[in-house]
XYZ file of C-alpha atoms in Angstrom:
756
model
C -33.562 39.552 -46.759
C -37.093 39.006 -46.876
C -38.965 36.159 -48.202
C -41.676 36.692 -50.915
C -45.273 36.942 -49.798
C -48.532 37.415 -51.903
C -47.056 37.269 -55.559
C -44.499 34.517 -56.059
C -41.119 35.065 -56.414
C -40.892 34.323 -60.086
C -43.179 37.219 -60.663
C -40.392 39.694 -59.813
C -39.070 40.088 -62.859
C -42.682 40.711 -64.915
C -43.432 43.400 -62.151
C -39.879 45.151 -62.595
C -40.980 44.884 -66.380
C -44.474 46.714 -65.603
C -42.807 49.507 -63.651
C -40.678 50.542 -66.610
C -44.190 51.161 -68.750
C -46.200 54.192 -68.086
C -49.000 53.619 -66.272
C -52.265 54.477 -68.387
C -54.894 56.297 -66.763
C -58.082 54.660 -65.711
C -60.998 56.236 -67.815
C -63.379 57.793 -65.499
C -61.249 57.582 -62.192
C -62.531 59.314 -59.635
C -60.437 62.457 -58.275
C -56.761 61.738 -57.180
C -55.422 62.848 -54.105
C -53.074 66.408 -53.910
C -52.301 66.904 -50.852
C -49.375 65.314 -48.503
C -52.081 64.011 -46.114
C -54.429 62.796 -48.780
C -51.880 60.947 -50.630
C -50.246 59.604 -47.550
C -53.830 58.067 -46.356
C -54.209 56.635 -49.892
C -50.813 55.170 -49.928
C -51.518 53.400 -46.378
C -55.189 52.410 -47.726
C -53.770 50.647 -50.940
C -50.762 48.835 -48.755
C -53.125 47.110 -46.551
C -53.896 44.869 -49.621
C -50.770 43.328 -49.136
C -50.719 43.150 -45.095
C -52.301 40.124 -43.474
C -52.820 42.257 -40.059
C -55.082 45.644 -39.262
C -55.082 48.573 -41.704
C -51.671 50.338 -41.799
C -51.639 53.672 -40.880
C -49.603 56.796 -42.600
C -46.747 56.174 -39.777
C -46.299 52.607 -40.467
C -43.355 50.923 -41.503
C -45.029 48.602 -44.148
C -42.149 46.219 -44.358
C -42.432 45.703 -40.196
C -45.791 45.366 -40.683
C -45.260 42.399 -43.163
C -45.083 43.560 -46.563
C -42.355 41.636 -48.531
C -40.039 43.112 -51.081
C -41.902 41.348 -54.208
C -44.946 43.361 -52.538
C -43.019 46.215 -52.655
C -43.070 45.779 -56.602
C -46.274 45.635 -56.819
C -47.406 48.566 -55.100
C -44.971 50.979 -57.139
C -47.118 49.908 -59.635
C -50.607 50.537 -57.965
C -49.440 53.821 -56.657
C -48.834 54.850 -60.306
C -51.680 53.202 -61.612
C -54.365 54.350 -59.281
C -52.861 57.387 -57.771
C -50.871 58.539 -60.529
C -48.036 58.920 -57.622
C -44.761 57.952 -59.175
C -41.932 56.850 -56.485
C -39.007 54.568 -57.265
C -38.936 51.581 -55.523
C -35.505 52.737 -54.204
C -37.423 55.006 -52.533
C -39.991 52.292 -50.665
C -37.115 50.421 -49.673
C -35.356 53.541 -48.172
C -38.530 54.453 -45.652
C -41.572 52.512 -46.329
C -43.861 54.635 -44.264
C -46.710 56.153 -46.178
C -46.223 59.748 -45.004
C -42.658 59.611 -45.871
C -43.189 58.156 -49.551
C -46.119 61.203 -49.779
C -43.413 63.624 -49.098
C -40.770 62.119 -51.148
C -43.399 62.372 -54.409
C -44.225 65.795 -53.218
C -40.738 67.073 -53.274
C -39.715 65.270 -56.717
C -43.250 67.092 -58.226
C -42.306 70.449 -56.782
C -45.223 70.721 -54.297
C -45.324 71.563 -50.894
C -44.134 68.412 -49.064
C -44.958 69.710 -45.275
C -47.744 67.602 -43.670
C -49.650 67.977 -40.619
C -48.263 66.401 -37.365
C -49.572 62.975 -36.776
C -52.730 63.146 -34.258
C -51.233 60.280 -31.952
C -47.950 59.656 -32.742
C -46.813 56.054 -32.426
C -43.660 54.729 -30.486
C -42.645 54.136 -33.949
C -42.807 57.291 -35.101
C -39.608 58.966 -36.785
C -38.384 62.392 -35.571
C -38.858 65.326 -38.327
C -35.544 66.085 -39.837
C -34.454 69.630 -41.161
C -34.196 69.713 -45.003
C -30.732 69.338 -46.473
C -29.341 67.125 -44.119
C -28.455 63.815 -43.895
C -31.298 62.068 -42.672
C -29.990 58.588 -41.680
C -27.371 60.571 -39.988
C -29.921 62.863 -37.849
C -31.989 59.376 -36.942
C -28.530 57.555 -35.950
C -27.548 60.311 -33.783
C -31.162 60.621 -32.251
C -30.964 56.739 -31.884
C -27.450 56.810 -29.968
C -28.629 59.393 -27.738
C -31.204 56.800 -26.487
C -28.561 55.152 -24.811
C -27.712 58.096 -22.555
C -31.264 57.447 -20.778
C -30.491 53.823 -19.805
C -30.012 53.302 -15.861
C -26.337 52.656 -14.072
C -25.721 49.427 -13.582
C -22.717 46.887 -11.963
C -20.739 44.230 -13.310
C -22.740 40.963 -13.399
C -22.345 37.861 -11.089
C -19.397 35.829 -13.038
C -21.380 32.062 -13.006
C -22.716 30.612 -15.742
C -26.619 31.397 -16.818
C -29.085 29.054 -15.407
C -31.904 30.957 -17.335
C -31.308 32.871 -20.693
C -33.478 35.135 -22.876
C -32.978 34.829 -26.444
C -34.462 36.505 -29.128
C -34.599 35.427 -33.108
C -34.949 31.864 -32.190
C -36.990 31.868 -35.016
C -34.389 32.212 -37.625
C -31.572 30.392 -39.337
C -28.828 31.248 -36.633
C -31.273 31.723 -33.778
C -32.749 28.213 -34.147
C -29.166 26.506 -34.190
C -28.121 28.894 -31.423
C -31.402 27.629 -29.272
C -30.248 24.037 -29.444
C -26.684 24.511 -28.812
C -27.796 26.462 -25.813
C -29.615 23.763 -24.216
C -26.987 20.881 -25.331
C -24.152 23.582 -23.707
C -25.381 23.267 -20.448
C -28.512 22.667 -18.335
C -30.367 26.461 -18.443
C -33.560 27.061 -19.430
C -34.670 29.090 -22.502
C -37.219 31.728 -22.422
C -37.653 32.465 -26.638
C -39.528 35.911 -27.121
C -41.300 35.410 -30.549
C -43.410 37.862 -32.229
C -46.851 36.865 -32.174
C -50.358 37.561 -31.038
C -50.417 35.194 -28.374
C -47.923 32.815 -26.417
C -49.858 29.800 -27.889
C -49.443 31.319 -31.268
C -45.467 32.189 -30.299
C -44.875 28.288 -29.658
C -46.430 27.104 -32.596
C -44.197 29.658 -34.790
C -41.452 28.693 -33.063
C -41.795 25.163 -33.389
C -42.729 25.400 -37.091
C -39.398 27.533 -37.526
C -37.491 24.718 -35.970
C -38.640 22.166 -37.657
C -38.007 23.929 -41.118
C -34.306 23.939 -40.097
C -34.184 20.675 -39.370
C -33.983 21.434 -35.736
C -35.644 19.112 -33.038
C -39.025 20.356 -31.212
C -39.127 17.408 -29.126
C -40.857 16.958 -25.715
C -37.478 17.437 -23.982
C -36.921 20.758 -25.816
C -39.841 21.735 -25.027
C -39.555 21.206 -21.288
C -36.686 23.689 -21.308
C -37.848 26.267 -23.503
C -40.640 29.014 -22.386
C -42.208 30.941 -25.386
C -43.626 34.158 -24.895
C -45.052 36.709 -27.142
C -43.343 40.018 -27.789
C -42.403 42.537 -30.183
C -38.795 44.351 -30.525
C -39.634 47.298 -31.593
C -42.212 48.279 -29.133
C -41.245 49.828 -25.854
C -40.313 47.214 -23.091
C -40.632 44.623 -26.093
C -44.459 45.013 -26.002
C -44.501 43.034 -22.452
C -46.924 43.839 -19.538
C -45.344 45.878 -16.762
C -45.729 42.644 -14.636
C -43.652 39.834 -17.021
C -41.454 42.590 -18.021
C -40.494 42.693 -14.162
C -40.322 39.177 -13.980
C -38.058 38.864 -16.875
C -35.618 41.576 -15.184
C -35.720 39.543 -11.910
C -35.139 36.251 -13.019
C -33.118 36.108 -16.447
C -29.597 35.589 -16.128
C -28.138 36.389 -19.630
C -29.973 37.742 -22.650
C -28.711 36.737 -26.342
C -29.896 38.843 -29.149
C -29.798 37.456 -32.258
C -33.138 38.799 -33.896
C -32.589 41.278 -36.763
C -34.271 42.505 -39.669
C -31.907 41.206 -42.345
C -32.544 42.921 -45.859
C -29.910 44.764 -47.800
C -32.420 46.552 -49.327
C -34.436 48.504 -46.973
C -33.128 51.895 -45.756
C -32.181 52.805 -42.174
C -35.484 54.410 -41.092
C -37.038 51.110 -42.147
C -34.541 48.585 -39.938
C -33.802 50.941 -37.047
C -36.724 49.500 -34.995
C -35.779 46.087 -34.708
C -31.791 46.722 -35.518
C -31.175 49.627 -33.212
C -33.799 50.282 -30.952
C -34.527 46.620 -29.945
C -31.205 45.809 -28.591
C -31.640 49.179 -26.674
C -34.394 47.759 -25.120
C -33.164 44.610 -24.118
C -30.098 46.696 -22.774
C -32.574 48.410 -20.303
C -33.732 45.113 -19.257
C -30.176 43.902 -18.340
C -29.603 46.584 -16.472
C -32.841 46.628 -14.668
C -32.756 44.947 -11.340
C -29.750 42.148 -10.762
C -27.455 42.960 -13.929
C -27.323 40.811 -16.899
C -24.594 40.335 -19.843
C -26.034 41.164 -22.949
C -24.780 39.099 -25.924
C -25.395 41.056 -29.126
C -25.254 39.226 -32.494
C -23.971 42.131 -34.731
C -21.976 41.292 -37.972
C -18.674 42.350 -39.616
C -20.712 44.825 -41.863
C -20.142 47.046 -39.220
C -16.661 47.335 -41.313
C -18.242 47.268 -44.861
C -16.633 50.731 -45.344
C -14.781 50.503 -48.948
C -10.975 50.801 -48.473
C -11.021 49.807 -44.653
C -7.767 48.112 -43.928
C -8.326 45.780 -41.519
C -11.238 43.964 -39.611
C -9.688 42.733 -36.289
C -12.037 42.010 -33.034
C -10.727 45.487 -31.681
C -10.014 47.589 -34.738
C -12.028 50.829 -35.312
C -15.425 50.125 -37.331
C -15.888 51.880 -40.456
C -16.873 55.595 -40.664
C -20.284 55.872 -40.234
C -20.961 58.310 -43.029
C -18.876 55.948 -45.435
C -21.710 53.052 -45.166
C -24.170 52.902 -47.847
C -26.440 50.130 -46.825
C -29.264 50.376 -44.191
C -28.661 47.416 -42.862
C -24.835 48.077 -42.240
C -25.957 51.189 -40.709
C -28.405 49.789 -38.414
C -25.523 47.075 -37.316
C -23.351 49.991 -36.865
C -25.740 52.002 -34.767
C -26.581 48.714 -32.428
C -22.961 48.468 -31.614
C -22.417 52.314 -31.127
C -25.408 52.756 -28.871
C -24.298 49.373 -26.724
C -20.412 50.814 -26.480
C -22.607 53.917 -24.840
C -24.123 51.252 -22.598
C -20.855 49.929 -21.979
C -20.092 53.512 -20.022
C -23.136 53.160 -17.630
C -22.265 49.757 -16.736
C -23.219 47.488 -19.163
C -21.782 44.391 -19.874
C -22.046 43.934 -24.027
C -20.577 41.322 -25.649
C -20.540 41.544 -29.679
C -20.961 38.287 -31.733
C -19.865 39.332 -35.545
C -20.725 36.437 -37.920
C -20.012 36.835 -41.578
C -21.930 35.480 -44.356
C -23.284 32.196 -42.859
C -23.265 29.024 -44.528
C -25.325 25.504 -44.421
C -24.991 23.029 -41.787
C -22.056 20.707 -42.519
C -23.496 17.386 -41.667
C -27.468 18.320 -42.159
C -26.978 20.632 -45.021
C -29.870 22.872 -43.771
C -29.265 26.505 -45.462
C -31.005 29.876 -45.117
C -32.064 30.411 -48.531
C -32.301 34.352 -47.632
C -28.788 34.547 -46.930
C -26.595 36.483 -49.670
C -24.181 33.576 -49.802
C -26.615 31.072 -51.128
C -27.600 33.187 -53.724
C -23.515 33.987 -54.929
C -23.047 30.150 -54.695
C -26.284 29.588 -56.547
C -25.423 31.638 -59.166
C -21.482 30.571 -59.685
C -22.504 27.029 -59.888
C -25.448 27.704 -62.666
C -23.705 30.101 -64.943
C -19.933 28.967 -64.195
C -18.431 31.853 -63.568
C -17.367 33.935 -60.250
C -16.971 37.458 -59.342
C -13.398 38.514 -58.688
C -12.904 39.115 -55.182
C -10.102 39.154 -52.130
C -11.828 37.565 -49.210
C -15.425 36.016 -48.406
C -15.736 35.886 -44.921
C -17.969 32.503 -44.631
C -18.433 30.072 -42.021
C -21.120 27.049 -41.460
C -23.684 28.021 -38.960
C -23.034 24.982 -36.896
C -19.663 26.425 -35.944
C -20.922 29.913 -35.593
C -23.777 28.585 -33.373
C -21.521 26.079 -31.121
C -18.805 29.309 -30.717
C -21.376 31.562 -29.898
C -23.129 29.396 -27.189
C -19.851 28.766 -25.499
C -19.280 31.892 -25.288
C -22.788 32.949 -23.470
C -21.933 29.947 -20.978
C -18.185 31.511 -19.992
C -18.009 34.401 -17.669
C -14.319 35.090 -18.545
C -15.428 36.018 -22.308
C -17.978 37.937 -21.454
C -17.943 41.828 -22.614
C -15.970 41.502 -25.747
C -15.988 41.323 -29.634
C -15.531 38.265 -31.279
C -15.128 37.757 -34.903
C -17.367 34.456 -35.594
C -16.222 34.317 -39.257
C -14.333 31.330 -39.562
C -11.160 31.100 -42.091
C -11.876 33.603 -45.145
C -12.057 32.154 -48.497
C -9.888 33.501 -51.364
C -10.708 33.843 -54.815
C -7.860 30.640 -55.833
C -9.261 28.503 -53.647
C -12.867 28.936 -54.567
C -11.522 28.451 -58.069
C -9.882 25.182 -57.157
C -12.932 23.632 -55.311
C -15.079 24.288 -58.517
C -12.577 22.981 -60.979
C -11.628 19.514 -58.978
C -15.610 19.265 -58.623
C -15.940 18.952 -62.289
C -17.258 23.084 -62.584
C -14.977 24.649 -64.480
C -15.646 28.494 -63.893
C -14.343 31.879 -65.806
C -13.709 34.708 -63.418
C -14.986 38.126 -64.398
C -14.701 41.441 -63.130
C -17.346 41.625 -60.384
C -19.416 44.520 -62.554
C -19.023 42.373 -65.630
C -19.917 39.438 -63.625
C -23.127 41.189 -62.455
C -24.225 42.310 -65.990
C -24.252 38.790 -67.129
C -26.344 37.589 -64.217
C -28.510 40.381 -64.793
C -28.779 39.464 -68.306
C -29.111 35.640 -68.119
C -32.137 36.229 -65.560
C -33.673 38.267 -67.755
C -33.203 35.852 -70.425
C -33.947 32.972 -68.936
C -35.527 34.051 -64.953
C -34.197 31.467 -62.105
C -36.746 31.689 -59.369
C -34.110 30.487 -56.703
C -31.940 33.582 -57.857
C -34.858 35.957 -57.781
C -33.117 37.384 -54.073
C -29.202 38.146 -55.534
C -31.007 39.660 -58.742
C -32.870 42.102 -56.900
C -30.155 42.871 -54.565
C -28.037 43.634 -57.972
C -30.290 45.847 -59.623
C -30.095 48.197 -56.318
C -27.526 51.287 -56.764
C -26.950 51.117 -53.024
C -26.820 47.144 -52.270
C -24.482 47.232 -55.477
C -21.832 49.619 -53.097
C -22.230 46.897 -50.261
C -21.419 44.537 -52.563
C -18.329 46.325 -53.707
C -17.378 46.479 -49.599
C -17.854 42.387 -49.804
C -16.055 42.069 -53.114
C -12.242 44.140 -52.004
C -12.693 44.285 -48.238
C -9.805 42.130 -46.296
C -10.209 38.940 -44.451
C -11.421 39.504 -40.766
C -9.197 38.947 -37.959
C -10.431 36.957 -35.263
C -7.330 36.548 -32.691
C -9.340 36.155 -29.513
C -12.215 34.141 -31.032
C -9.128 31.350 -31.860
C -7.898 31.777 -28.374
C -11.334 31.063 -26.470
C -11.846 28.073 -29.177
C -8.139 27.003 -28.589
C -9.078 27.057 -24.346
C -12.146 25.173 -24.466
C -10.790 22.524 -26.860
C -13.421 23.507 -29.871
C -12.846 23.276 -33.233
C -10.686 25.849 -34.636
C -11.720 28.359 -37.937
C -11.534 26.342 -40.822
C -12.054 27.097 -44.494
C -15.535 26.468 -45.215
C -14.413 24.572 -48.355
C -16.134 22.432 -50.869
C -15.983 18.860 -48.346
C -17.856 21.169 -45.723
C -20.521 22.597 -48.027
C -21.171 19.266 -49.703
C -24.103 18.387 -48.165
C -25.652 21.680 -48.524
C -24.305 21.990 -52.272
C -26.729 18.714 -52.688
C -29.672 20.340 -51.008
C -29.590 23.455 -52.860
C -29.370 21.563 -55.909
C -32.444 19.294 -55.033
C -34.199 23.080 -54.476
C -32.864 24.388 -57.648
C -30.346 26.778 -56.010
C -27.621 25.243 -57.379
C -26.548 22.676 -60.715
C -24.244 19.996 -59.567
C -22.155 18.172 -62.681
C -23.812 15.991 -64.680
C -23.454 13.267 -67.275
C -24.103 16.129 -70.000
C -21.024 18.368 -68.836
C -17.868 17.764 -70.491
C -15.614 14.846 -69.073
C -13.614 16.138 -66.254
C -11.717 13.078 -65.931
C -11.181 9.894 -68.785
C -9.599 6.765 -69.842
C -9.731 3.507 -72.004
C -9.898 0.006 -70.852
C -9.802 -3.012 -73.222
C -10.470 -6.425 -71.744
C -10.835 -9.721 -73.640
C -11.722 -13.465 -72.773
C -14.046 -16.500 -73.692
C -18.183 -16.582 -72.717
C -20.136 -19.411 -73.440
C -24.079 -20.525 -72.415
C -24.995 -19.978 -68.917
C -23.972 -23.331 -67.217
C -21.294 -24.374 -69.720
C -17.880 -23.990 -70.740
C -16.830 -20.891 -72.197
C -15.898 -21.504 -76.034
C -16.496 -17.882 -77.722
C -13.993 -14.976 -77.790
C -15.450 -11.406 -76.043
C -13.698 -8.304 -76.304
C -14.691 -4.983 -74.736
C -13.682 -1.247 -75.782
C -14.651 1.062 -73.110
C -14.359 4.390 -72.047
C -14.747 5.307 -68.606
C -15.257 8.906 -67.390
C -16.095 10.844 -64.301
C -18.218 14.362 -64.349
C -16.613 15.419 -61.080
C -14.854 14.288 -58.075
C -17.689 14.850 -56.311
C -19.176 11.758 -58.757
C -16.987 9.312 -57.088
C -15.849 10.602 -53.651
C -19.903 11.019 -52.894
C -21.493 8.347 -55.174
C -18.125 6.343 -55.999
C -19.810 6.102 -59.415
C -17.980 5.789 -63.046
C -19.437 6.229 -66.311
C -18.810 4.095 -69.062
C -19.597 3.740 -72.782
C -18.223 1.966 -75.715
C -18.510 -1.428 -77.370
C -18.849 -4.855 -77.037
C -17.653 -7.410 -79.187
C -19.030 -10.877 -79.067
C -20.074 -13.333 -81.608
C -22.331 -15.626 -79.582
C -24.540 -12.479 -78.980
C -24.247 -10.800 -82.326
C -22.393 -10.568 -85.068
C -21.840 -7.210 -84.955
C -20.479 -4.964 -82.180
C -22.969 -4.132 -79.487
C -22.903 -0.270 -78.003
C -23.184 0.736 -75.056
C -26.086 3.328 -74.395
C -25.641 3.684 -70.466
C -23.079 2.195 -68.424
C -22.074 2.862 -64.958
C -19.654 1.306 -62.838
C -19.792 0.859 -58.558
C -16.777 1.402 -56.807
C -16.662 -1.100 -53.618
C -20.388 -1.573 -53.746
C -21.906 -2.239 -50.478
C -18.488 -1.256 -48.605
C -17.323 -4.524 -50.045
C -19.320 -6.711 -47.875
C -19.081 -10.049 -49.296
C -21.054 -11.683 -52.060
C -23.543 -13.856 -50.983
C -22.038 -14.266 -47.835
C -18.874 -15.933 -49.268
C -15.177 -15.059 -49.704
C -15.787 -13.051 -52.230
C -15.391 -9.409 -51.638
C -16.663 -6.776 -54.598
C -14.295 -4.238 -55.925
C -16.012 -3.038 -58.741
C -19.653 -3.728 -60.068
C -20.325 -3.013 -63.984
C -23.936 -2.303 -65.135
C -24.335 -1.776 -68.884
C -27.167 -1.549 -71.277
C -26.467 -2.447 -74.832
C -27.901 -2.275 -78.219
C -27.027 -4.294 -81.087
C -27.117 -3.335 -85.064
C -30.791 -4.535 -85.106
C -31.935 -2.511 -82.364
C -32.001 -5.659 -79.806
C -31.521 -4.341 -76.219
C -29.225 -6.628 -73.950
C -27.747 -5.924 -70.444
C -24.319 -6.896 -69.090
C -23.434 -7.210 -65.539
C -19.717 -7.811 -64.353
C -17.963 -8.439 -61.035
C -14.750 -7.903 -59.944
C -13.931 -9.399 -56.671
C -11.107 -9.753 -54.042
C -10.069 -13.185 -52.286
C -7.748 -13.704 -49.496
C -4.563 -15.195 -50.124
C -4.714 -14.687 -54.515
C -2.971 -13.066 -56.929
C -4.155 -9.658 -56.027
C -2.773 -7.848 -59.132
C -4.602 -10.426 -61.579
C -7.785 -10.010 -59.226
C -8.226 -6.030 -60.167
C -7.593 -6.995 -63.796
C -10.585 -9.778 -63.978
C -13.946 -9.171 -64.478
C -16.838 -11.969 -64.306
C -19.745 -11.227 -66.811
C -23.063 -12.300 -67.458
C -25.190 -11.240 -70.510
C -28.744 -11.605 -71.613
C -31.493 -9.881 -73.397
C -33.732 -6.457 -71.915
C -36.102 -7.922 -69.225
C -34.988 -11.889 -69.512
C -32.437 -14.015 -67.270
C -28.528 -14.093 -68.263
C -28.190 -16.283 -71.115
C -24.173 -16.300 -71.538
C -21.253 -15.920 -68.666
C -17.879 -16.073 -68.867
C -14.652 -14.134 -68.011
C -12.433 -11.449 -70.010
C -9.734 -9.180 -68.614
C -7.370 -6.593 -68.925
C -4.049 -7.536 -70.654
C -1.194 -6.670 -68.137
C 0.582 -5.013 -71.335
C -2.492 -2.745 -71.704
C -3.160 -1.616 -68.025
C -0.159 0.789 -67.678
C -0.829 2.904 -70.676
C -4.303 2.871 -70.901
C -5.627 3.582 -67.279
C -2.207 5.770 -66.053
C -0.373 7.034 -68.550
C -3.246 7.456 -70.721
C -5.824 9.521 -68.378
C -7.172 12.691 -70.236
C -8.013 15.362 -68.089
C -10.617 18.304 -68.932
C -8.475 20.807 -71.374
C -9.511 23.454 -70.229
C -7.626 23.166 -66.679
C -4.483 24.225 -66.462
C -1.508 22.032 -66.469
C -1.100 22.157 -62.566
C -4.667 21.692 -62.488
C -4.807 18.285 -64.762
C -1.565 17.309 -62.574
C -3.897 17.734 -59.607
C -7.006 15.841 -61.263
C -5.107 12.937 -62.356
C -3.365 12.561 -58.688
C -6.590 13.112 -57.186
C -8.126 10.672 -59.135
C -5.456 7.886 -58.883
C -5.124 8.215 -55.083
C -8.590 8.062 -54.641
C -9.221 5.099 -56.891
C -6.193 3.231 -55.606
C -6.867 3.704 -52.095
C -10.201 2.143 -52.723
C -8.697 -0.860 -54.736
C -6.270 -1.483 -51.764
C -8.992 -1.319 -49.250
C -11.200 -3.497 -51.227
C -8.096 -6.332 -51.756
C -7.185 -6.509 -48.263
C -10.308 -6.352 -46.675
C -10.854 -10.623 -46.992
C -7.310 -10.687 -45.458
C -8.444 -8.274 -42.801
C -11.761 -9.795 -42.138
C -10.346 -13.251 -41.631
C -7.564 -12.065 -39.635
C -10.149 -10.055 -37.398
C -12.400 -12.689 -37.062
C -9.560 -15.069 -35.878
C -7.124 -12.760 -33.875
C -8.854 -9.492 -32.988
C -12.698 -9.582 -32.239
C -12.727 -5.697 -31.374
C -15.451 -3.749 -33.403
C -12.664 -1.617 -34.788
C -10.133 -3.786 -35.747
C -11.102 -3.623 -39.496
C -10.932 -0.261 -39.590
C -7.712 0.261 -37.995
C -6.229 -1.487 -40.315
C -7.623 0.015 -43.048
C -6.333 3.342 -41.923
C -2.652 1.742 -42.122
C -3.378 0.902 -45.336
C -4.765 3.776 -47.222
C -1.935 5.592 -45.743
C 0.527 3.322 -47.329
C -1.365 3.704 -50.537
C -1.434 7.361 -50.257
C 2.294 7.498 -50.105
C 2.895 5.125 -52.856
C 1.074 7.125 -54.835
C 2.750 10.454 -54.442
C 6.028 9.237 -54.757
C 5.228 7.647 -58.230
C 3.928 11.237 -58.812
C 7.393 12.882 -57.596
C 9.337 10.181 -59.611
C 7.039 11.226 -63.360
């Protein structure tokens, strides 16, 4: 989808509200244009306010010229206010040429809608269609006929490419694919980038790569050539000399470039998404034959009620697709299938939704899945759906690059969708992350989202809100909600043959880094201390304390409640929240209350304290306040040492206490009584009551498995370290023994749970 320009995205809701109010005529305003030609010229003039380039003409698609979806909202208001021309926002998205907007206005107003023909039709001028026909279908038929004008070609030589032409390298998938093509082999990559000249194109590519966390090092620049070009222009806007050089020197063409916007109509998208691939097909069939690898989309199946989405299954019926984007991807494949009959070797690579990178967390803020995940996590409701075809960008990119370099894989269709997510799996992931979500009918979910956003706008969700307000986009969303899982038999066989990672579900673990980055950007909301506890239990300890350096002589008792907001909290940060009281007459006659407390599990990965033999298991850090308002701190350590009583070590806490801002004044040891450990910390675990009994059981098992594995590793570490240092000097000796220990502890936990 289109990134906001001009007014900030947070202003979109205000602009839409303004559109609902009738525009007041300007006092003393000059005579307003009334003919279609006059209105078209006036619209073009006012639209130029939102464009960075030259003034738009009446045949220019305003979105192609740089207008954003937010700018479109403002343009509709300007037309109503200054020209008394009322068109809907959907009219602008359907066809953003000023002449076509003027014709739509005239037809709605009952005026003659015929306009004079343009004096010098440009390459982007659309054919005139007869009244009463389906305009999109007529345009699609006209575009498909262009494939019949392509030259005839033979099959390319089946050798891995040495020089690759790549489009769309400034986009999310394209930027990752560029680097994967460089990693996959030693080919040189020529990137076509829309810009005024080659220098500006190279600068734009470098900025795009860096924005997506990709390298733009001297080594990358050495193997990449950047050329200024425009996919919407005949012969890509290149000079004849440059076109001939590319036709002669290129070994393979990879087309990732596309206008991705679910609000724009087919007339507004066709030039980039359909005519562009046809220009690349002509280049591939000119001179020495070259394969064309076209990044399409499973959107070609977005027909409501379609039964299968296999790689070689029939795609949707074009007259049953509603969104301009879906139609443009369908038409591009249909045109290239015709080109196959002329000898073109065309490969179709079909991703679904593309998620963030599993290691870096970089994500595409314009992807529909980003807004969907953000809305689910923020409002804790999920729309009922059957399947979500979603895969991480690093898997999609790596798989596509491998196909480009394997001649046996050329000319086929591949669904690069990973393993589809189901509604139960998503709900389970969210609940285990501490985010109990409610499943709603997707239309009710949509209404709730719009109402919440209206009451309290969230700028990061503006994109998905704009989609939800469009009747056309809603039909697209319905097809996504109830469509089947994409089948990918050929892709899976290819991956197995090359030893590449098989398709896996893009689950909570794979999304972790992306979820964290989205939370930093305000798109999603992670569980916090303010949320109801996901899981909690009690811990009671007692012992003696005394002045630092002296023998402990005063009783001390603690009554804590330990809790976690989500398994994410412990798995990622190894932190447990603490609240409760400390009773110690040495400190204060009355109990001290914990105002803030945390426990770190195996802090510093169990590195020994002060280079000694004590390996930390748990570290307590508490802020306390007494009845008189005095503030104190408490720090405690549970440690492990080789050849000591393991059971006792897990229950013993060495503590120091001091006034806020001062060094410790009391120290001692407290211990969990053996008889209270099991009833409090095992049997007494309390789980969020909103979870089902099965989910509560799973939550408890997940916590116990994780915690006892951590404790087992910590207790075994002193002995493992000593053994490794004495008997086995290999660096991975401790890690290999830890792996064995983890497997044993997990087995014990499972056995205990089965007995219960």
